[in-house]
Amino acid sequence: MDALTADRLQFAFTIVFHYLFPQLTMGLALLILILKTIALRTANEEYNQAAHFWTRIFAINFAMGVVTGVPMEFQFGTNWAAFSRSAGGVIGQTLAMEGVFAFFLESSFLGLFLFGEKRLGPRLHWAAAFLVFLGSWSSGYFIIATNAWMQHPVGYRVTSGGVIELESLWSLLSNPWLAWQYPHNMSAAVITGSIVMSANGAFYLLTGQHHAHARIFIRTGVIAGAIASCLMMYPLGDGQARNVAAYQPATLSAMEGLFHTEKGAPLAILGQPNMETQTLDNPLVIPDVLSFLTYQRFTAEVKGLDAYPRDQWPDNVPLLYYAYHNMVGLGTFFIAILVFALFALWRGFLYESRLLLWGLMLLAPFPYIATTFGWMTAELGRQPWLVYGLMRTSEGISPRVSGGNALFTLIGFFGMYGVLSLLFLFLIYFEVQRGPTAQAQGPAAPVQTGSLV
């Protein structure tokens, strides 16, 4: 295996594994704040207990995110030294701001929130929850600002020695790509947190445990998840697609499987990209809709991949196409399930519908799959560029690190992260079994205790 492939595989594996944890903490940060706000306004202790339960889950995920995030920083030096040497003066700004400002804000007040309620009192404890939320979402902002610059570089200059220097910090932090990518990503995090919260509530109701808290989990998760999933499709998903159309048009063509320029371009619902014939096999398309979604005119011309040099195409068009369509398909599925669950909640039969409770519980892993497909779409779409239009991926690797070295450490990551996964699952299992509080279990739900059937 050559060094470039091994480096890319290692980074892909470590970042996919790492992002399993921050997406939940960022989503839970908002939901915990909502629970604390309701508890403060209503003096309902069950909401306060619910917030504490999810803060324990938050803390476990936060710790795992820290442990798995550190190798990401080191890989910039070990595997991507040429990229770091050239662009470190730009990306170092936002990465440092994330660590110094956002991370320490989040971690400091997380400790106060977990252990300081009696000393702080209700209002200051709510303020600690707000600052945890602010730190978590600020951390996401700075990280995504780094990625947005790699997708659409702004506010820089290239020196005579080929080093990329930052000219405008404001341009970096107000990147037009970031304006849509950030809320799109955070909405996905809220969907993850909402579905996990409602899934846990559904589990408790199905097993006859913590009845009152389970209702809070389901109610909060379904309402927040339904709103976030609808926003994810429009306007946030639509806005991010416009970003791609404006700044990475070849990526848009590959995502949609559009090999040839067309007026009134169709939207592909299904199909398999055939790179030999440059067509979609077995296509199911909606005529003219891609033109309308992209340019608001059914007869607008949308450029296909044939409009761009072959070396400007994304490296793996089929994988990009499938990742994008799976992301969109799962997002549509979330809307259908959560909006129907919201209707059932409104009509008053959600808590008694075993079928819907099973559906919510089994939905738990799918937002993780959807966000993985989403980031695959973003990163595969940027290829073959490391910094779009400035540095190719092949130019950014460490010249003295061989493919064998990268592959050896990748195998090490497999083993280490396997152990971490077992530890994480044990800790989460322990907290779920422990429940919101040992003393505050509500009356049993009208189902068989200890049985899921």
Coordinates of C-alpha atoms in Angstrom, one line a residue:
M1 CA 0.0 0.0 0.0
D2 CA 1.4 3.4 -1.0
A3 CA 1.9 6.1 1.7
L4 CA -0.9 8.4 0.4
T5 CA -3.5 5.6 0.6
A6 CA -2.4 4.5 4.0
D7 CA -2.4 8.1 5.3
R8 CA -5.9 8.7 4.0
L9 CA -7.2 5.5 5.4
Q10 CA -5.7 6.2 8.8
F11 CA -7.1 9.7 9.0
A12 CA -10.5 8.5 7.7
F13 CA -10.8 5.8 10.3
T14 CA -9.6 7.9 13.3
I15 CA -11.8 10.9 12.4
V16 CA -15.0 8.8 11.8
F17 CA -14.5 7.0 15.1
H18 CA -13.8 10.3 16.9
Y19 CA -16.8 12.1 15.5
L20 CA -19.1 9.4 17.0
F21 CA -18.7 11.3 20.3
P22 CA -18.7 15.0 19.6
Q23 CA -21.9 14.8 17.6
L24 CA -23.8 13.5 20.6
T25 CA -22.3 16.0 23.0
M26 CA -23.1 18.9 20.8
G27 CA -26.6 17.7 20.4
L28 CA -27.1 16.9 24.1
A29 CA -25.6 20.3 25.1
L30 CA -28.7 22.0 23.6
L31 CA -31.2 19.5 24.9
I32 CA -29.7 19.6 28.5
L33 CA -30.0 23.4 28.4
I34 CA -33.7 23.0 27.4
L35 CA -34.3 20.5 30.2
K36 CA -32.6 22.8 32.7
T37 CA -34.6 25.8 31.5
I38 CA -37.9 24.0 31.9
A39 CA -36.8 22.8 35.4
L40 CA -35.9 26.4 36.4
R41 CA -39.2 27.8 35.1
T42 CA -41.5 25.1 36.5
A43 CA -39.6 23.9 39.5
N44 CA -40.2 20.4 38.3
E45 CA -37.5 18.2 39.8
E46 CA -38.0 15.4 37.2
Y47 CA -36.7 17.7 34.5
N48 CA -33.7 18.5 36.7
Q49 CA -33.1 14.8 37.2
A50 CA -33.4 14.2 33.5
A51 CA -30.8 16.9 32.8
H52 CA -28.4 15.3 35.3
F53 CA -28.9 11.9 33.7
W54 CA -28.0 13.2 30.2
T55 CA -25.1 15.2 31.6
R56 CA -23.6 11.9 32.8
I57 CA -24.0 10.5 29.3
F58 CA -22.5 13.8 28.0
A59 CA -19.5 13.5 30.3
I60 CA -18.7 10.0 29.1
N61 CA -18.9 11.0 25.4
F62 CA -16.9 14.2 26.2
A63 CA -14.1 12.1 27.7
M64 CA -14.1 9.7 24.8
G65 CA -14.0 12.7 22.3
V66 CA -11.0 14.1 24.0
V67 CA -9.1 10.8 24.0
T68 CA -9.9 10.1 20.4
G69 CA -9.4 13.7 19.3
V70 CA -5.8 14.1 20.4
P71 CA -4.5 11.7 17.7
M72 CA -6.2 13.9 15.1
E73 CA -4.0 16.8 16.0
F74 CA -0.8 14.7 16.0
Q75 CA -1.6 13.3 12.5
F76 CA -1.1 16.8 11.0
G77 CA 2.5 16.5 12.0
T78 CA 3.1 12.8 11.6
N79 CA 1.2 12.0 8.4
W80 CA 0.5 15.4 6.8
A81 CA 3.7 17.4 7.5
A82 CA 3.8 19.1 4.0
F83 CA 0.2 20.3 4.5
S84 CA 1.0 21.6 8.0
R85 CA 4.1 23.3 6.9
S86 CA 2.3 25.1 4.0
A87 CA -1.1 25.8 5.6
G88 CA -0.4 25.6 9.3
G89 CA -0.4 29.4 9.6
V90 CA -4.1 29.4 8.6
I91 CA -5.6 26.3 10.2
G92 CA -3.5 26.8 13.3
Q93 CA -5.5 29.9 14.1
T94 CA -8.9 28.2 14.3
L95 CA -7.5 25.0 15.9
A96 CA -5.8 27.0 18.6
M97 CA -8.9 29.1 19.2
E98 CA -11.0 25.9 19.6
G99 CA -8.6 24.6 22.2
V100 CA -7.9 27.8 24.2
F101 CA -11.4 29.3 24.1
A102 CA -14.1 26.6 23.4
F103 CA -12.6 23.5 24.9
F104 CA -11.6 25.0 28.2
L105 CA -14.9 26.8 28.5
E106 CA -16.8 23.6 28.0
S107 CA -14.6 21.4 30.2
S108 CA -14.4 23.9 33.1
F109 CA -18.2 24.5 33.4
L110 CA -19.0 20.8 32.7
G111 CA -17.2 20.1 36.0
L112 CA -19.2 22.9 37.8
F113 CA -22.4 21.6 36.3
L114 CA -21.7 18.0 37.4
F115 CA -20.6 18.6 40.9
G116 CA -21.5 22.2 41.9
E117 CA -25.3 22.4 42.0
K118 CA -25.7 22.6 45.7
R119 CA -23.1 25.4 45.9
L120 CA -24.3 27.3 42.8
G121 CA -28.0 27.3 43.3
P122 CA -30.6 26.9 40.6
R123 CA -29.9 30.0 38.5
L124 CA -26.1 29.7 38.5
H125 CA -26.4 26.0 37.8
W126 CA -28.5 26.9 34.7
A127 CA -25.8 29.4 33.8
A128 CA -23.2 26.6 34.0
A129 CA -25.4 24.5 31.6
F130 CA -25.6 27.5 29.2
L131 CA -21.8 27.9 29.3
V132 CA -21.3 24.2 28.6
F133 CA -23.6 24.6 25.6
L134 CA -21.8 27.7 24.5
G135 CA -18.4 26.0 24.8
S136 CA -19.6 22.9 22.9
W137 CA -21.1 24.8 20.0
S138 CA -18.1 27.2 19.9
S139 CA -15.8 24.2 19.6
G140 CA -17.9 23.0 16.7
Y141 CA -17.7 26.4 15.1
F142 CA -13.9 26.7 15.1
I143 CA -13.4 23.1 13.9
I144 CA -15.9 23.6 11.1
A145 CA -14.3 26.9 10.2
T146 CA -11.1 25.0 9.7
N147 CA -12.8 22.5 7.4
A148 CA -14.7 25.3 5.6
W149 CA -11.4 27.0 4.7
M150 CA -10.1 23.7 3.2
Q151 CA -13.4 23.5 1.2
H152 CA -13.4 27.1 0.1
P153 CA -10.1 29.0 1.0
V154 CA -10.5 32.7 1.8
G155 CA -8.5 35.5 3.4
Y156 CA -5.1 34.1 2.5
R157 CA -2.0 34.9 0.4
V158 CA 0.7 32.6 -0.9
T159 CA 4.3 33.7 -0.4
S160 CA 7.1 33.3 -2.9
G161 CA 8.2 30.2 -1.0
G162 CA 4.8 28.5 -1.4
V163 CA 3.6 29.1 2.2
I164 CA 0.0 30.0 2.6
E165 CA -0.4 32.8 5.1
L166 CA -3.5 34.3 6.7
E167 CA -4.4 37.8 5.6
S168 CA -7.7 38.3 7.3
L169 CA -8.9 36.4 10.4
W170 CA -12.4 37.9 9.9
S171 CA -12.6 36.4 6.4
L172 CA -11.6 33.0 7.9
L173 CA -14.3 33.2 10.5
S174 CA -17.0 34.5 8.2
N175 CA -16.3 32.2 5.3
P176 CA -19.5 32.0 3.1
W177 CA -19.0 28.2 3.0
L178 CA -19.1 28.2 6.8
A179 CA -22.4 30.1 6.9
W180 CA -24.3 27.0 5.7
Q181 CA -21.9 24.2 6.8
Y182 CA -22.0 25.1 10.5
P183 CA -25.7 25.2 11.0
H184 CA -26.1 22.2 8.8
N185 CA -23.7 20.2 11.0
M186 CA -25.1 21.4 14.3
S187 CA -28.6 20.5 13.1
A188 CA -27.3 17.0 12.5
A189 CA -25.9 16.9 16.0
V190 CA -29.2 17.9 17.4
I191 CA -30.9 15.1 15.4
T192 CA -28.4 12.6 16.9
G193 CA -28.9 13.8 20.4
S194 CA -32.7 13.9 20.0
I195 CA -33.0 10.4 18.6
V196 CA -30.7 9.0 21.2
M197 CA -32.7 10.7 23.9
S198 CA -36.0 9.5 22.6
A199 CA -34.6 6.0 22.0
N200 CA -33.6 5.7 25.6
G201 CA -37.0 6.9 26.7
A202 CA -38.7 4.3 24.5
F203 CA -36.4 1.6 26.0
Y204 CA -37.5 2.6 29.5
L205 CA -41.2 2.6 28.6
L206 CA -40.9 -0.8 26.9
T207 CA -39.2 -2.3 29.9
G208 CA -41.4 -0.6 32.5
Q209 CA -38.7 1.6 34.0
H210 CA -38.5 5.3 35.0
H211 CA -41.9 6.0 33.5
A212 CA -42.0 9.8 34.2
H213 CA -38.5 10.4 33.0
A214 CA -39.0 8.3 29.9
R215 CA -41.9 10.5 28.9
I216 CA -39.7 13.6 29.3
F217 CA -37.0 12.0 27.2
I218 CA -39.4 11.0 24.4
R219 CA -41.3 14.3 24.4
T220 CA -38.1 16.4 24.4
G221 CA -36.3 14.2 21.8
V222 CA -39.3 13.9 19.4
I223 CA -40.1 17.6 19.4
A224 CA -36.4 18.8 19.0
G225 CA -35.7 16.0 16.5
A226 CA -38.7 16.7 14.3
I227 CA -37.8 20.4 14.1
A228 CA -34.1 19.8 13.5
S229 CA -34.7 17.2 10.8
C230 CA -37.1 19.5 8.9
L231 CA -34.6 22.4 9.1
M232 CA -31.9 20.0 8.0
M233 CA -33.6 19.5 4.7
Y234 CA -34.7 23.1 4.2
P235 CA -33.2 25.6 4.4
L236 CA -29.9 24.2 5.7
G237 CA -29.5 21.3 3.3
D238 CA -30.6 23.4 0.4
G239 CA -28.2 26.2 1.4
Q240 CA -25.2 23.8 1.7
A241 CA -26.1 22.3 -1.8
R242 CA -26.0 25.9 -3.1
N243 CA -22.5 26.2 -1.6
V244 CA -21.4 23.2 -3.5
A245 CA -23.0 24.4 -6.7
A246 CA -21.3 27.8 -6.4
Y247 CA -17.8 26.8 -5.2
Q248 CA -17.3 23.1 -6.2
P249 CA -19.5 22.6 -9.3
A250 CA -17.7 19.4 -10.3
T251 CA -18.5 18.0 -6.9
L252 CA -22.2 18.7 -7.4
S253 CA -22.2 16.9 -10.7
A254 CA -20.6 13.8 -9.1
M255 CA -23.0 13.9 -6.1
E256 CA -25.9 13.8 -8.5
G257 CA -24.4 11.3 -10.9
L258 CA -24.7 13.9 -13.7
F259 CA -22.1 12.9 -16.3
H260 CA -23.3 15.2 -19.1
T261 CA -24.3 18.8 -19.2
E262 CA -28.1 19.2 -19.5
K263 CA -30.8 21.8 -19.7
G264 CA -33.6 20.8 -17.4
A265 CA -31.3 18.4 -15.6
P266 CA -33.2 15.6 -13.7
L267 CA -32.8 14.7 -10.1
A268 CA -31.6 11.1 -9.6
I269 CA -33.4 9.3 -6.9
L270 CA -31.9 5.9 -7.6
G271 CA -29.2 4.6 -10.0
Q272 CA -25.7 3.2 -10.1
P273 CA -22.9 5.3 -11.6
N274 CA -21.2 3.5 -14.4
M275 CA -17.7 5.0 -14.9
E276 CA -17.1 3.1 -18.1
T277 CA -20.2 4.4 -20.0
Q278 CA -20.4 7.6 -17.9
T279 CA -24.1 7.0 -17.3
L280 CA -26.4 6.0 -14.4
D281 CA -27.5 2.4 -14.6
N282 CA -31.2 1.6 -13.7
P283 CA -32.0 5.3 -13.1
L284 CA -35.0 6.6 -11.3
V285 CA -35.1 10.3 -12.0
I286 CA -37.5 13.3 -11.6
P287 CA -37.2 15.4 -14.8
D288 CA -36.0 19.0 -14.5
V289 CA -35.9 19.1 -10.7
L290 CA -32.1 19.3 -10.3
S291 CA -32.1 22.5 -12.5
F292 CA -34.9 24.0 -10.3
L293 CA -33.2 23.1 -7.0
T294 CA -29.9 24.5 -8.2
Y295 CA -30.9 27.6 -10.1
Q296 CA -34.7 28.0 -9.4
R297 CA -35.5 27.4 -13.1
F298 CA -36.7 24.2 -14.5
T299 CA -34.9 24.8 -17.8
A300 CA -31.6 26.0 -16.4
E301 CA -28.4 24.3 -17.6
V302 CA -26.5 22.3 -15.1
K303 CA -23.0 21.3 -16.0
G304 CA -22.1 17.7 -15.9
L305 CA -18.7 16.1 -15.2
D306 CA -18.0 16.3 -18.9
A307 CA -17.6 20.1 -18.5
Y308 CA -14.5 19.7 -16.3
P309 CA -11.1 18.2 -16.9
R310 CA -10.8 14.6 -15.7
D311 CA -8.1 15.5 -13.2
Q312 CA -10.6 17.9 -11.5
W313 CA -13.2 15.2 -10.9
P314 CA -13.6 13.8 -7.3
D315 CA -11.3 10.7 -6.9
N316 CA -14.2 8.3 -6.3
V317 CA -17.3 9.4 -8.0
P318 CA -19.4 6.2 -7.2
L319 CA -18.6 6.3 -3.5
L320 CA -19.4 10.0 -3.3
Y321 CA -22.7 9.5 -5.1
Y322 CA -23.7 6.6 -2.8
A323 CA -22.6 8.5 0.3
Y324 CA -24.7 11.6 -0.7
H325 CA -27.8 9.6 -1.6
N326 CA -27.7 7.5 1.5
M327 CA -27.3 10.7 3.6
V328 CA -30.3 12.3 1.9
G329 CA -32.3 9.1 2.1
L330 CA -31.7 8.7 5.9
G331 CA -32.5 12.4 6.4
T332 CA -35.9 12.0 4.6
F333 CA -36.5 8.8 6.7
F334 CA -35.9 10.8 9.9
I335 CA -38.4 13.5 8.9
A336 CA -41.0 10.8 8.2
I337 CA -40.5 9.0 11.5
L338 CA -40.1 12.0 13.8
V339 CA -42.9 14.0 12.3
F340 CA -45.3 11.1 12.6
A341 CA -44.1 10.5 16.2
L342 CA -44.7 14.2 16.9
F343 CA -48.3 13.8 15.5
A344 CA -48.7 10.7 17.8
L345 CA -47.5 12.8 20.7
W346 CA -49.9 15.5 19.9
R347 CA -52.8 13.1 19.6
G348 CA -51.8 11.3 22.8
F349 CA -51.1 7.8 21.7
L350 CA -47.3 7.8 21.4
Y351 CA -46.5 6.5 24.8
E352 CA -48.9 3.6 24.5
S353 CA -47.9 2.6 20.9
R354 CA -45.5 -0.3 21.2
L355 CA -44.8 -0.2 17.5
L356 CA -43.8 3.5 17.6
L357 CA -41.7 3.0 20.7
W358 CA -39.9 0.1 19.0
G359 CA -39.4 2.3 16.0
L360 CA -37.9 5.1 18.1
M361 CA -35.6 2.8 20.0
L362 CA -34.3 1.0 16.9
L363 CA -33.7 4.4 15.2
A364 CA -30.8 5.1 17.6
P365 CA -27.8 4.1 15.4
F366 CA -29.0 5.6 12.2
P367 CA -28.1 9.3 12.8
Y368 CA -24.5 8.2 13.4
I369 CA -24.6 6.4 10.0
A370 CA -26.2 9.5 8.4
T371 CA -23.6 11.9 9.7
T372 CA -20.8 9.6 8.6
F373 CA -22.3 9.6 5.1
G374 CA -22.6 13.4 5.4
W375 CA -18.9 13.9 6.2
M376 CA -17.9 11.3 3.6
T377 CA -19.8 13.5 1.1
A378 CA -18.0 16.6 2.2
E379 CA -14.5 15.1 2.2
L380 CA -14.8 12.9 -0.9
G381 CA -16.3 15.8 -2.7
R382 CA -13.3 18.0 -2.0
Q383 CA -10.9 15.5 -3.5
P384 CA -8.5 15.5 -5.2
W385 CA -7.8 18.7 -3.3
L386 CA -6.6 18.9 0.3
V387 CA -7.2 22.7 0.2
Y388 CA -9.6 23.2 -2.7
G389 CA -7.8 24.8 -5.7
L390 CA -4.6 25.3 -3.8
M391 CA -3.0 22.0 -2.7
R392 CA -3.7 18.5 -3.9
T393 CA -4.0 15.7 -1.4
S394 CA -1.0 14.0 -2.8
E395 CA 1.2 17.1 -2.1
G396 CA 0.3 17.2 1.6
I397 CA 1.6 14.0 3.0
S398 CA 4.8 13.6 5.0
P399 CA 7.5 12.6 2.5
R400 CA 9.5 10.5 5.1
V401 CA 6.6 8.4 6.4
S402 CA 6.2 5.2 4.4
G403 CA 3.0 3.4 3.7
G404 CA 4.2 0.6 5.9
N405 CA 4.6 2.9 8.9
A406 CA 1.1 4.4 8.4
L407 CA -0.4 1.0 8.0
F408 CA 1.3 -0.3 11.1
T409 CA -0.1 2.6 13.2
L410 CA -3.5 2.2 11.6
I411 CA -3.6 -1.4 12.9
G412 CA -2.6 -0.1 16.3
F413 CA -5.5 2.3 16.2
F414 CA -7.9 -0.6 15.4
G415 CA -6.8 -2.4 18.5
M416 CA -6.8 0.7 20.8
Y417 CA -10.1 2.0 19.6
G418 CA -11.6 -1.5 19.9
V419 CA -10.7 -1.5 23.6
L420 CA -12.1 2.0 24.0
S421 CA -15.3 1.0 22.4
L422 CA -15.8 -1.8 24.9
L423 CA -15.1 0.6 27.8
F424 CA -17.5 3.2 26.4
L425 CA -20.3 0.6 25.9
F426 CA -19.8 -0.7 29.5
L427 CA -20.0 2.9 30.9
I428 CA -23.1 3.7 28.9
Y429 CA -24.7 0.4 29.9
F430 CA -24.0 1.2 33.5
E431 CA -25.6 4.6 33.3
V432 CA -28.7 3.4 31.5
Q433 CA -29.2 0.6 34.1
R434 CA -28.6 3.2 36.8
G435 CA -31.3 5.4 35.3
P436 CA -32.1 9.1 36.0
T437 CA -32.1 8.6 39.8
A438 CA -32.3 5.5 42.0
Q439 CA -34.9 7.2 44.1
A440 CA -37.1 8.9 41.5
Q441 CA -38.5 6.1 39.4
G442 CA -42.0 6.9 38.3
P443 CA -44.9 4.4 38.3
A444 CA -44.4 1.5 36.0
A445 CA -45.6 1.8 32.4
P446 CA -48.5 -0.5 31.4
V447 CA -46.3 -3.1 29.8
Q448 CA -44.6 -6.3 31.0
T449 CA -41.8 -5.5 33.3
G450 CA -38.4 -6.6 32.1
S451 CA -39.7 -7.6 28.7
L452 CA -39.4 -6.0 25.2
V453 CA -42.2 -8.1 23.7

